[in-house]
Amino acid sequence: MALVCARKLHDFNYFHHFLAALFFSISFWLIFGVFLAIFYSSFNFLFDISSSKLNSHVLSLWIFSAGIFSLFLLGNFTSYNFNKIFIFILNIFSALYIIMLFSYSLGVFFNLLESLSIVHLCLWFGNFLLINLWINLSSYKIKKALLYAFFIVVLSLNIFVFYAIIIRIAQYGFTPERLAVLALNLWLLIANYLSVFKQKVALKFSFYLLALMALFLGFFANYISFSSQKYQLQKLESSIHSLELDYIQSKQYYNQIKNIKNTLHDLDKNYNNNYSFDDFLKTYNLTHLKPQKIEFHNMSKKFHPKYSKLKENYDEVLFDFIANTSEFKYFMKIDDNTLYFLLQEKELLKLKNFDKVLKNYQKNSQLSYRLNNGSSLIFIPLEFNINIKGQITFFKTHVFIKNSK
């Protein structure tokens, strides 16, 4: 740059002309850096390919691009048009940006990439296109065919966002975030229409509308969201009374209620969100669904004196044996309250009405049975659950199998 300045300094009548040209070059170098940062951060966010090596390459590209923008010092400074050069750089990045977003959309469609929030990506894409249109309209007259194509593309994004966010609100109610997405998409729809068909007033009315929507959200978003979430909570609670829930379903409904209560607490700190699963079961008379837990504290100290028979040699000991899963040669399943114990596919034990056995089970006792192959089996139940219909839905136990020899 110093050599260029020394060689061409005579082209400037005054030193302040040279300084103006120098800052002109630096400003475009910085603008290029901003565009590059936006593009690279967006690319990394969508495709998740960040690495320290790639970051350094991008930084090096920006640093060495300073030499390109020093070429503005070659020649008469007054011949350069800031607006045209800026829009030229912007449009190059815009084209790359559109290609990037379109490539990501294809990747998601063919399940090649992880799907992020499509609603937010549509808003992101729509607002980017709108701002790009405004900048180009400030310097160029765009053909009507291109304007109509622009309107249809952004309108398509609007329709998709409206469809997705309205379904979300219908299912889960309003939150400030969902209201903001809805308002921003409505603003994008109106601004898109004004920018294509009412260009003289598009900018002014678009920003007036944006300001009014921001004020509306600032004053009423929390109030609307709080009322909506309370309604969703009441609707959910009233529906539970008419349902016959098992343990897994009750957990799912509890998590939904807990999430709503947490949202209400976020909107109003005076709202109490202390709500445990035990509270849920008591409220809806579902305490019978709670698994009966059998705890063994310091088991190694209590185990041997009480179960002295277990000191003998055993063929196999299965700890934490859960229904329908095993990495051992033995297999256990419970079907219609009947417990089956098998060696590979050979049935060794069949116990009908096993739910009655568990209901009468005394803590820290053992259940002993003789197997068909002459071995003896001992269960020490740890945890089990019997639902409202009297069916065993969960059974966790220690299993000991005594050698038949």
XYZ file of C-alpha atoms in Angstrom:
405
model
C 0.000 0.000 0.000
C 2.879 2.347 0.825
C 4.453 1.717 -2.600
C 1.129 2.339 -4.331
C 0.664 5.584 -2.381
C 4.206 6.760 -3.233
C 3.745 5.903 -6.926
C 0.342 7.533 -7.366
C 0.457 10.364 -4.847
C 0.872 12.877 -7.660
C -2.648 12.012 -8.884
C -4.092 13.865 -5.877
C -4.118 17.644 -5.858
C -4.154 17.885 -2.070
C -3.100 15.627 0.761
C -6.625 15.551 2.221
C -7.787 14.110 -1.129
C -5.315 11.306 -0.598
C -6.602 10.754 2.958
C -10.168 10.651 1.647
C -9.198 8.005 -0.920
C -7.334 6.038 1.755
C -10.339 5.979 4.106
C -12.566 5.140 1.116
C -10.465 1.998 0.564
C -10.407 1.111 4.256
C -14.180 1.533 4.576
C -14.814 -0.970 1.777
C -12.302 -3.357 3.316
C -14.266 -3.191 6.599
C -17.595 -3.595 4.775
C -16.207 -6.681 3.050
C -15.162 -7.995 6.477
C -18.689 -7.500 7.871
C -20.271 -9.296 4.897
C -17.721 -12.093 5.144
C -18.359 -12.506 8.889
C -22.140 -12.646 8.396
C -21.836 -15.164 5.577
C -19.314 -17.375 7.369
C -21.183 -17.367 10.709
C -24.428 -18.228 8.894
C -22.702 -20.973 6.892
C -21.179 -22.426 10.055
C -24.526 -22.258 11.884
C -26.357 -24.134 9.120
C -23.725 -26.714 8.163
C -21.814 -26.950 11.473
C -18.317 -27.214 9.962
C -16.446 -24.820 12.227
C -12.802 -25.569 12.974
C -9.870 -23.492 14.181
C -8.070 -24.134 10.875
C -11.035 -22.937 8.802
C -11.484 -19.888 11.068
C -7.850 -18.910 10.496
C -8.239 -19.320 6.701
C -11.280 -17.026 6.662
C -9.447 -14.449 8.779
C -6.433 -14.665 6.445
C -8.712 -14.136 3.441
C -10.067 -10.943 4.976
C -6.610 -9.636 5.930
C -5.144 -10.237 2.475
C -8.206 -8.689 0.808
C -6.895 -5.318 2.034
C -4.553 -5.366 -0.959
C -7.496 -5.596 -3.358
C -9.288 -2.624 -1.815
C -6.093 -0.511 -1.931
C -6.535 -0.537 -5.717
C -9.034 2.307 -5.236
C -5.945 4.479 -4.723
C -4.908 3.893 -8.326
C -6.382 6.781 -10.282
C -8.678 9.728 -9.808
C -10.600 9.394 -6.545
C -13.538 11.481 -7.773
C -14.361 8.890 -10.428
C -15.473 6.266 -7.858
C -19.164 5.918 -6.917
C -19.645 4.692 -3.358
C -23.258 3.516 -3.830
C -22.586 1.441 -6.934
C -19.526 -0.255 -5.479
C -21.332 -0.986 -2.210
C -24.369 -2.482 -3.997
C -22.053 -4.511 -6.257
C -20.370 -6.104 -3.213
C -23.740 -6.567 -1.498
C -25.280 -8.320 -4.500
C -22.349 -10.718 -4.825
C -22.781 -11.748 -1.182
C -26.562 -11.830 -1.600
C -26.261 -14.296 -4.479
C -23.914 -16.482 -2.400
C -26.247 -16.190 0.580
C -29.287 -17.289 -1.422
C -27.326 -20.245 -2.841
C -26.258 -21.196 0.698
C -29.814 -21.086 2.107
C -31.200 -22.957 -0.898
C -28.502 -25.640 -0.535
C -29.352 -26.026 3.134
C -33.065 -26.384 2.279
C -32.271 -29.160 -0.202
C -30.021 -30.863 2.364
C -32.836 -30.871 4.946
C -35.397 -32.035 2.377
C -33.264 -35.082 1.452
C -32.348 -35.756 5.132
C -28.673 -34.985 4.531
C -28.510 -32.241 7.183
C -29.912 -31.716 10.650
C -33.188 -29.782 10.572
C -32.979 -26.556 12.565
C -35.944 -24.270 13.230
C -37.426 -23.973 9.739
C -39.777 -21.192 10.888
C -36.911 -18.988 12.036
C -34.907 -19.774 8.898
C -37.850 -18.668 6.728
C -38.072 -15.380 8.645
C -34.319 -14.958 8.405
C -34.381 -15.552 4.642
C -37.436 -13.315 4.093
C -36.014 -10.349 6.004
C -32.660 -10.703 4.267
C -34.367 -10.580 0.852
C -36.469 -7.562 1.864
C -33.500 -5.506 3.087
C -31.561 -6.442 -0.039
C -34.490 -5.235 -2.188
C -34.621 -1.913 -0.343
C -30.905 -1.290 -0.897
C -31.140 -2.082 -4.603
C -34.271 0.051 -5.063
C -32.368 3.036 -3.673
C -30.039 3.012 -6.717
C -31.733 0.994 -9.461
C -35.113 0.631 -11.107
C -35.969 -3.052 -10.980
C -38.158 -4.666 -13.636
C -41.718 -5.550 -12.647
C -41.213 -9.221 -13.508
C -38.388 -9.462 -10.949
C -40.471 -7.600 -8.357
C -43.395 -9.978 -8.824
C -41.071 -12.977 -8.530
C -39.669 -11.469 -5.335
C -43.186 -10.949 -3.951
C -44.191 -14.570 -4.662
C -41.031 -15.999 -3.037
C -41.412 -13.967 0.176
C -45.188 -14.601 0.227
C -44.485 -18.358 0.098
C -42.198 -18.001 3.121
C -44.923 -15.988 4.905
C -47.562 -18.660 4.293
C -45.323 -21.437 5.617
C -44.450 -19.471 8.776
C -48.112 -18.600 9.429
C -49.102 -22.256 9.009
C -46.382 -23.544 11.354
C -46.701 -20.914 14.104
C -50.527 -21.010 14.196
C -50.481 -24.800 14.661
C -47.893 -24.399 17.424
C -49.983 -21.741 19.188
C -53.169 -23.819 18.853
C -51.440 -26.766 20.546
C -49.351 -25.024 23.205
C -50.696 -21.475 23.548
C -49.046 -18.073 23.212
C -45.612 -17.197 24.556
C -43.719 -13.910 23.992
C -41.445 -15.712 21.519
C -44.364 -17.099 19.491
C -46.053 -13.698 19.518
C -42.832 -12.116 18.256
C -42.583 -14.651 15.410
C -46.232 -14.045 14.493
C -45.822 -10.243 14.573
C -42.562 -10.275 12.608
C -44.071 -12.507 9.935
C -47.116 -10.216 9.655
C -44.778 -7.233 9.328
C -42.766 -9.035 6.640
C -45.965 -9.766 4.696
C -47.114 -6.112 4.754
C -43.615 -4.727 4.058
C -43.271 -7.141 1.135
C -46.550 -5.913 -0.360
C -45.649 -2.221 0.116
C -42.137 -2.693 -1.333
C -43.501 -4.202 -4.549
C -46.763 -2.277 -5.114
C -46.389 0.950 -3.035
C -42.690 1.762 -3.306
C -42.994 5.499 -2.543
C -44.324 4.901 0.968
C -42.878 1.418 1.588
C -39.948 2.372 3.831
C -41.800 4.957 5.911
C -44.872 2.847 6.595
C -42.831 -0.314 7.123
C -40.872 1.295 9.942
C -43.972 2.909 11.441
C -45.616 -0.518 11.499
C -42.496 -2.148 12.971
C -42.413 0.457 15.755
C -46.109 -0.075 16.592
C -45.690 -3.845 16.693
C -42.648 -3.526 18.958
C -44.611 -1.286 21.344
C -47.562 -3.691 21.286
C -45.324 -6.638 22.178
C -43.566 -4.621 24.857
C -46.844 -3.738 26.621
C -49.049 -6.779 26.005
C -46.923 -9.843 25.115
C -46.513 -11.041 28.706
C -50.174 -10.452 29.579
C -51.456 -12.322 26.506
C -48.980 -15.161 27.044
C -49.825 -15.535 30.743
C -53.565 -15.733 30.041
C -53.009 -18.177 27.203
C -50.783 -20.479 29.263
C -53.283 -20.478 32.150
C -56.008 -21.491 29.699
C -53.812 -24.285 28.309
C -53.117 -25.483 31.860
C -56.834 -25.557 32.763
C -57.702 -27.390 29.531
C -54.959 -29.962 30.137
C -55.910 -30.505 33.792
C -59.605 -30.966 32.966
C -58.792 -33.553 30.279
C -56.742 -35.728 32.666
C -59.747 -36.550 34.854
C -61.441 -38.356 31.973
C -58.383 -40.493 31.103
C -57.159 -43.825 32.399
C -53.420 -43.285 32.599
C -50.609 -45.765 33.048
C -47.273 -44.888 34.611
C -45.577 -43.728 31.383
C -48.564 -41.614 30.290
C -48.827 -40.010 33.713
C -45.161 -39.013 33.457
C -45.814 -37.417 30.058
C -48.798 -35.407 31.311
C -46.861 -34.341 34.402
C -44.002 -33.046 32.232
C -46.482 -31.032 30.119
C -48.044 -29.447 33.209
C -44.620 -28.775 34.726
C -43.438 -27.050 31.529
C -46.516 -24.797 31.507
C -46.029 -23.929 35.177
C -42.382 -23.065 34.497
C -43.474 -20.814 31.616
C -46.016 -19.082 33.871
C -43.300 -18.555 36.474
C -41.014 -17.025 33.827
C -43.807 -14.593 32.910
C -44.740 -13.808 36.513
C -42.204 -14.512 39.260
C -45.007 -14.503 41.859
C -46.492 -17.621 40.267
C -45.489 -20.716 42.241
C -44.052 -23.424 39.977
C -43.174 -25.900 42.749
C -44.916 -29.003 41.476
C -43.537 -32.499 41.983
C -44.599 -35.771 40.429
C -45.975 -36.838 43.827
C -48.186 -33.729 43.821
C -49.451 -34.682 40.372
C -50.294 -38.248 41.449
C -52.089 -37.065 44.590
C -54.089 -34.408 42.719
C -55.493 -36.914 40.228
C -55.731 -39.933 42.594
C -53.015 -41.786 40.717
C -50.735 -42.706 43.618
C -51.241 -46.396 42.806
C -49.210 -45.839 39.627
C -46.084 -44.886 41.501
C -43.503 -47.713 41.484
C -42.985 -49.306 44.885
C -39.344 -48.746 45.597
C -37.391 -51.135 47.794
C -34.157 -49.572 48.963
C -31.107 -51.460 50.209
C -28.776 -49.268 52.241
C -25.304 -50.699 52.900
C -26.442 -53.905 51.252
C -23.070 -55.624 51.612
C -23.380 -55.425 55.414
C -27.000 -56.573 55.652
C -27.024 -59.108 52.846
C -24.923 -62.038 54.068
C -26.285 -62.421 57.626
C -29.905 -62.387 56.500
C -29.528 -64.567 53.396
C -26.927 -67.042 54.515
C -28.091 -69.621 51.966
C -26.876 -67.365 49.198
C -23.292 -67.986 50.258
C -23.370 -71.264 48.331
C -22.144 -71.506 44.738
C -24.587 -70.286 42.116
C -24.649 -70.963 38.398
C -25.350 -67.338 37.465
C -26.226 -64.117 39.278
C -28.116 -61.440 37.333
C -28.131 -58.010 38.943
C -30.692 -55.363 37.959
C -32.564 -57.773 35.746
C -35.308 -55.754 33.969
C -38.267 -57.314 32.152
C -37.709 -58.178 28.476
C -33.990 -57.347 28.475
C -30.980 -59.473 29.315
C -27.426 -59.971 28.118
C -27.289 -63.397 29.781
C -28.375 -66.815 28.583
C -31.495 -66.600 30.761
C -34.531 -64.589 29.763
C -37.544 -63.291 31.705
C -40.808 -61.768 30.515
C -44.168 -60.840 32.035
C -47.297 -61.306 29.922
C -50.816 -60.810 31.328
C -49.466 -60.959 34.919
C -47.834 -64.319 34.169
C -44.073 -64.466 34.690
C -42.044 -66.669 32.350
C -38.419 -67.579 33.005
C -36.564 -69.223 30.127
C -33.183 -70.725 29.300
C -32.738 -69.544 25.727
C -36.172 -70.700 24.376
C -36.810 -73.448 26.921
C -39.371 -72.551 29.590
C -37.990 -73.148 33.101
C -40.660 -71.445 35.185
C -44.222 -70.196 34.702
C -45.918 -68.243 37.500
C -49.528 -67.188 36.989
C -51.078 -64.271 38.900
C -47.630 -62.903 39.720
C -49.264 -59.548 40.528
C -50.761 -61.077 43.687
C -47.312 -62.324 44.692
C -45.885 -58.819 44.376
C -48.810 -57.200 46.217
C -48.134 -59.510 49.206
C -44.366 -59.106 48.957
C -42.583 -58.156 52.176
C -39.603 -55.859 51.887
C -36.143 -57.504 52.145
C -37.572 -60.989 51.720
C -36.749 -63.446 48.952
C -38.994 -65.304 46.494
C -37.743 -68.867 45.923
C -38.880 -71.219 43.158
C -37.832 -74.596 41.750
C -37.028 -74.556 38.020
C -37.906 -77.316 35.543
C -34.248 -78.218 35.054
C -33.717 -78.908 38.754
C -32.078 -75.580 39.618
C -33.520 -73.178 42.147
C -34.340 -69.546 41.458
C -34.380 -66.670 43.931
C -35.902 -63.231 43.244
C -35.154 -60.244 45.463
C -37.461 -57.538 44.012
C -36.082 -54.014 43.921
C -38.905 -52.100 42.252
C -42.219 -52.878 40.580
C -45.401 -51.184 39.410
C -48.997 -52.418 39.091
C -51.307 -50.068 37.185
C -54.943 -49.175 37.802
C -56.077 -52.218 35.789
C -54.049 -54.520 38.052
C -51.427 -55.297 35.401
C -47.697 -55.457 36.083
C -46.084 -52.730 33.973
C -42.630 -52.687 35.565
C -40.539 -55.252 37.455
C -36.905 -54.810 38.472
C -35.221 -57.482 40.553
C -32.002 -59.224 41.550
C -31.966 -62.790 40.229
C -29.973 -65.669 41.726
C -29.874 -69.106 40.065
C -28.504 -71.952 42.138
C -26.400 -74.561 40.380
C -28.360 -77.809 39.918
C -25.232 -79.796 40.803
